[in-house]
CSV table of C-alpha atoms in Angstrom, one decimal:
chain,number,residue,atom,x,y,z
A,544,MET,CA,39.7,66.2,132.4
A,545,ILE,CA,39.7,62.7,131.5
A,546,TYR,CA,41.0,63.5,127.5
A,547,SER,CA,43.9,65.4,128.6
A,548,VAL,CA,47.3,64.7,126.9
A,549,ALA,CA,48.7,63.6,130.0
A,550,ASN,CA,45.7,61.0,130.8
A,551,ILE,CA,45.9,59.8,127.3
A,552,LEU,CA,49.8,58.8,127.8
A,553,THR,CA,48.9,57.2,130.9
A,554,PHE,CA,46.3,54.9,129.3
A,555,LEU,CA,48.9,54.3,126.5
A,556,ARG,CA,51.2,53.0,129.2
A,557,ILE,CA,48.4,50.7,130.5
A,558,LEU,CA,47.6,49.5,126.8
A,559,ILE,CA,51.3,49.0,126.1
A,560,THR,CA,51.5,46.3,129.1
A,561,PRO,CA,49.5,43.4,127.8
A,562,LEU,CA,50.9,44.5,124.0
A,563,LEU,CA,54.5,43.9,125.4
A,564,VAL,CA,53.4,40.4,126.8
A,565,VAL,CA,52.3,39.4,123.6
A,566,VAL,CA,55.1,40.5,121.7
A,567,TYR,CA,57.8,38.9,124.1
A,568,TYR,CA,56.2,35.6,124.1
A,569,PHE,CA,54.6,35.0,121.0
A,570,LEU,CA,57.0,36.8,118.4
A,571,PRO,CA,60.5,35.0,117.5
A,572,GLU,CA,62.8,35.6,120.4
A,573,HIS,CA,65.2,37.4,118.4
A,574,TRP,CA,63.3,40.2,117.6
A,575,GLY,CA,60.3,39.9,120.1
A,576,MET,CA,62.6,40.3,123.0
A,577,PRO,CA,64.2,43.8,121.2
A,578,LEU,CA,60.8,44.9,120.3
A,579,ALA,CA,59.3,44.2,123.7
A,580,ALA,CA,62.2,46.5,125.2
A,581,ALA,CA,61.3,49.1,122.6
A,582,LEU,CA,57.6,49.1,123.9
A,583,PHE,CA,58.9,49.1,127.4
A,584,GLY,CA,61.1,52.2,126.5
A,585,VAL,CA,58.6,53.9,124.9
A,586,ALA,CA,56.3,53.3,128.4
A,587,SER,CA,59.1,54.5,130.3
A,588,VAL,CA,59.3,57.7,128.5
A,589,THR,CA,55.3,58.3,128.7
A,590,ASP,CA,56.0,57.9,132.8
A,591,TRP,CA,58.0,60.9,132.7
A,592,LEU,CA,56.5,62.9,130.0
A,593,ASP,CA,52.7,62.4,131.3
A,594,GLY,CA,53.6,63.8,134.6
A,595,TYR,CA,55.7,66.7,132.9
A,596,LEU,CA,52.9,67.6,130.6
A,597,ALA,CA,50.2,67.5,133.0
A,598,ARG,CA,52.0,70.3,135.0
A,599,LYS,CA,53.4,72.2,132.1
A,600,LEU,CA,49.8,72.2,130.5
A,601,ASP,CA,48.0,72.7,133.7
A,602,GLN,CA,46.1,69.5,133.1
A,603,VAL,CA,46.9,67.8,136.7
A,604,SER,CA,43.8,65.9,137.5
A,605,LYS,CA,42.6,63.4,140.2
A,606,LEU,CA,42.2,60.6,137.6
A,607,GLY,CA,45.6,61.2,136.5
A,608,ALA,CA,47.0,61.0,139.9
A,609,PHE,CA,45.2,57.9,140.6
A,610,LEU,CA,45.9,56.2,137.3
A,611,ASP,CA,49.8,57.2,136.9
A,612,PRO,CA,51.2,55.0,139.8
A,613,ILE,CA,48.8,52.0,138.9
A,614,ALA,CA,50.3,52.3,135.3
A,615,ASP,CA,53.6,52.5,136.6
A,616,LYS,CA,53.2,49.4,138.8
A,617,LEU,CA,51.4,47.3,136.3
A,618,ILE,CA,54.2,47.6,133.8
A,619,ILE,CA,57.1,47.3,136.2
A,620,VAL,CA,55.6,44.1,137.9
A,621,THR,CA,54.3,42.5,134.5
A,622,VAL,CA,57.9,42.8,133.2
A,623,LEU,CA,59.8,41.7,136.3
A,624,VAL,CA,57.3,38.3,136.1
A,625,VAL,CA,58.0,37.8,132.5
A,626,ILE,CA,61.8,38.3,133.1
A,627,VAL,CA,61.6,35.8,136.0
A,628,ASP,CA,59.6,33.3,133.9
A,629,ARG,CA,62.0,33.7,131.2
A,630,HIS,CA,65.2,33.3,133.2
A,631,GLY,CA,63.9,31.5,136.0
A,632,GLN,CA,67.3,32.2,138.0
A,633,LEU,CA,67.5,33.0,141.8
A,634,PHE,CA,69.8,36.2,141.1
A,635,ILE,CA,66.7,37.5,139.3
A,636,LEU,CA,64.0,36.3,141.3
A,637,VAL,CA,65.2,37.7,144.6
A,638,PRO,CA,65.5,41.4,143.5
A,639,ALA,CA,62.3,41.0,141.6
A,640,LEU,CA,60.5,39.8,144.8
A,641,ILE,CA,62.1,42.4,147.0
A,642,ILE,CA,60.9,45.4,144.1
A,643,ILE,CA,57.4,44.1,144.1
A,644,ALA,CA,57.1,43.9,148.0
A,645,ARG,CA,58.5,47.2,148.1
A,646,GLU,CA,55.7,48.6,145.7
A,647,LEU,CA,53.3,46.9,147.9
A,648,VAL,CA,54.4,48.4,151.0
A,649,VAL,CA,54.8,51.8,149.9
A,650,SER,CA,51.3,51.8,148.2
A,651,GLY,CA,49.9,50.4,151.6
A,652,LEU,CA,51.8,53.0,153.6
A,653,ARG,CA,50.8,55.9,151.0
A,654,GLU,CA,47.0,54.6,151.3
A,655,TRP,CA,47.2,54.6,155.2
A,656,MET,CA,48.7,58.0,155.3
A,657,SER,CA,46.1,59.2,153.1
A,658,GLU,CA,43.4,57.9,155.3
A,659,LEU,CA,45.2,59.9,158.1
A,660,GLY,CA,45.4,62.9,155.9
A,661,LYS,CA,48.9,62.9,155.9
A,662,ARG,CA,49.5,61.6,152.4
A,663,ASP,CA,52.3,64.4,151.8
A,664,SER,CA,54.5,62.7,154.3
A,665,VAL,CA,55.0,60.0,151.9
A,666,ALA,CA,55.1,62.1,148.6
A,667,VAL,CA,57.6,60.9,145.8
A,668,SER,CA,61.1,61.9,146.5
A,669,MET,CA,64.2,62.4,144.2
A,670,LEU,CA,65.5,58.9,145.5
A,671,GLY,CA,62.2,57.4,144.4
A,672,LYS,CA,62.7,59.0,141.1
A,673,LEU,CA,66.1,57.4,141.0
A,674,LYS,CA,65.0,54.2,141.8
A,675,THR,CA,62.4,54.4,139.1
A,676,ALA,CA,65.0,55.4,136.7
A,677,ALA,CA,67.3,52.4,137.4
A,678,GLN,CA,64.4,50.0,137.6
A,679,MET,CA,63.5,51.0,133.8
A,680,MET,CA,67.1,50.9,132.5
A,681,ALA,CA,67.5,47.6,134.3
A,682,LEU,CA,64.2,46.3,132.9
A,683,PHE,CA,65.0,47.8,129.5
A,684,PHE,CA,68.2,45.9,129.3
A,685,LEU,CA,67.0,42.4,130.6
A,686,LEU,CA,64.2,42.6,128.2
A,687,TYR,CA,66.4,43.4,125.2
A,688,TYR,CA,68.7,40.7,126.5
A,689,TYR,CA,71.1,40.4,123.4
A,690,PRO,CA,74.7,41.7,123.2
A,691,VAL,CA,74.8,45.2,121.3
A,692,LEU,CA,78.3,45.4,119.6
A,693,GLY,CA,79.8,43.3,122.1
A,694,ILE,CA,78.3,44.8,124.9
A,695,PRO,CA,76.7,42.5,127.5
A,696,VAL,CA,73.3,44.0,127.6
A,697,PHE,CA,71.8,41.2,130.0
A,698,GLU,CA,74.7,41.6,132.4
A,699,ILE,CA,74.3,45.3,132.5
A,700,GLY,CA,70.6,44.9,133.1
A,701,VAL,CA,71.3,42.4,136.1
A,702,LEU,CA,74.0,44.9,137.7
A,703,LEU,CA,71.3,47.8,137.4
A,704,LEU,CA,68.6,45.6,138.8
A,705,TYR,CA,70.8,45.0,142.1
A,706,VAL,CA,71.4,49.0,142.0
A,707,ALA,CA,67.6,49.4,141.6
A,708,VAL,CA,67.3,47.2,144.5
A,709,VAL,CA,69.4,49.0,146.9
A,710,LEU,CA,67.7,52.3,145.9
A,711,THR,CA,64.3,50.3,146.3
A,712,LEU,CA,65.1,49.5,150.1
A,713,TRP,CA,66.7,52.9,150.8
A,714,SER,CA,63.8,54.7,149.6
A,715,MET,CA,61.2,52.5,151.3
A,716,MET,CA,63.0,53.0,154.6
A,717,LEU,CA,63.0,56.7,153.9
A,718,TYR,CA,59.1,56.8,153.2
A,719,ILE,CA,58.6,54.4,156.4
A,720,SER,CA,60.7,56.6,158.4
A,721,ARG,CA,58.8,60.0,157.2
A,722,ALA,CA,55.5,58.4,157.7
A,723,ALA,CA,56.4,57.4,161.3
A,724,ARG,CA,57.5,60.8,162.2
A,725,SER,CA,54.3,62.2,160.6
A,726,TYR,CA,52.2,59.5,162.3
A,727,GLN,CA,53.9,60.6,165.8
A,728,GLY,CA,54.0,64.2,165.3
């Protein structure tokens, strides 16, 4: 089922990633950054929508299950790198590195548990979904950058980035704990 609605949305998220980079770097900053944020917003919505539609329309597929986490990590890591490149500050770099490291650890853990036939022990949790939502909101605000009606959008993005880091570390520890119990049991 390669051309299901859910898979098309996942492919769209993958295609948005390089477009977002081009918009962010090659358009004038005053509207390139908000447009990049808008593209990221669309990609974030497709992240939720593809899974919902796959279940609702009974279009869950192995291809979708494989590509969805890749698309998610691709756009998240790309945006983190873009933001670190633009701002180059330690207070942005450290949380970005923590988030990227967590994604690698949890992906590796899922692969290992899958090899053991225990992938369900590290299935996505509600905490993981909250972490993703916090990351996406933070990255949207960090990409947008400019204040809106006096609201400090970038600063809110930084705050949300730190909330995402706490959720990132907490969810990673939860997954490691589940995997350890499953491995021993």
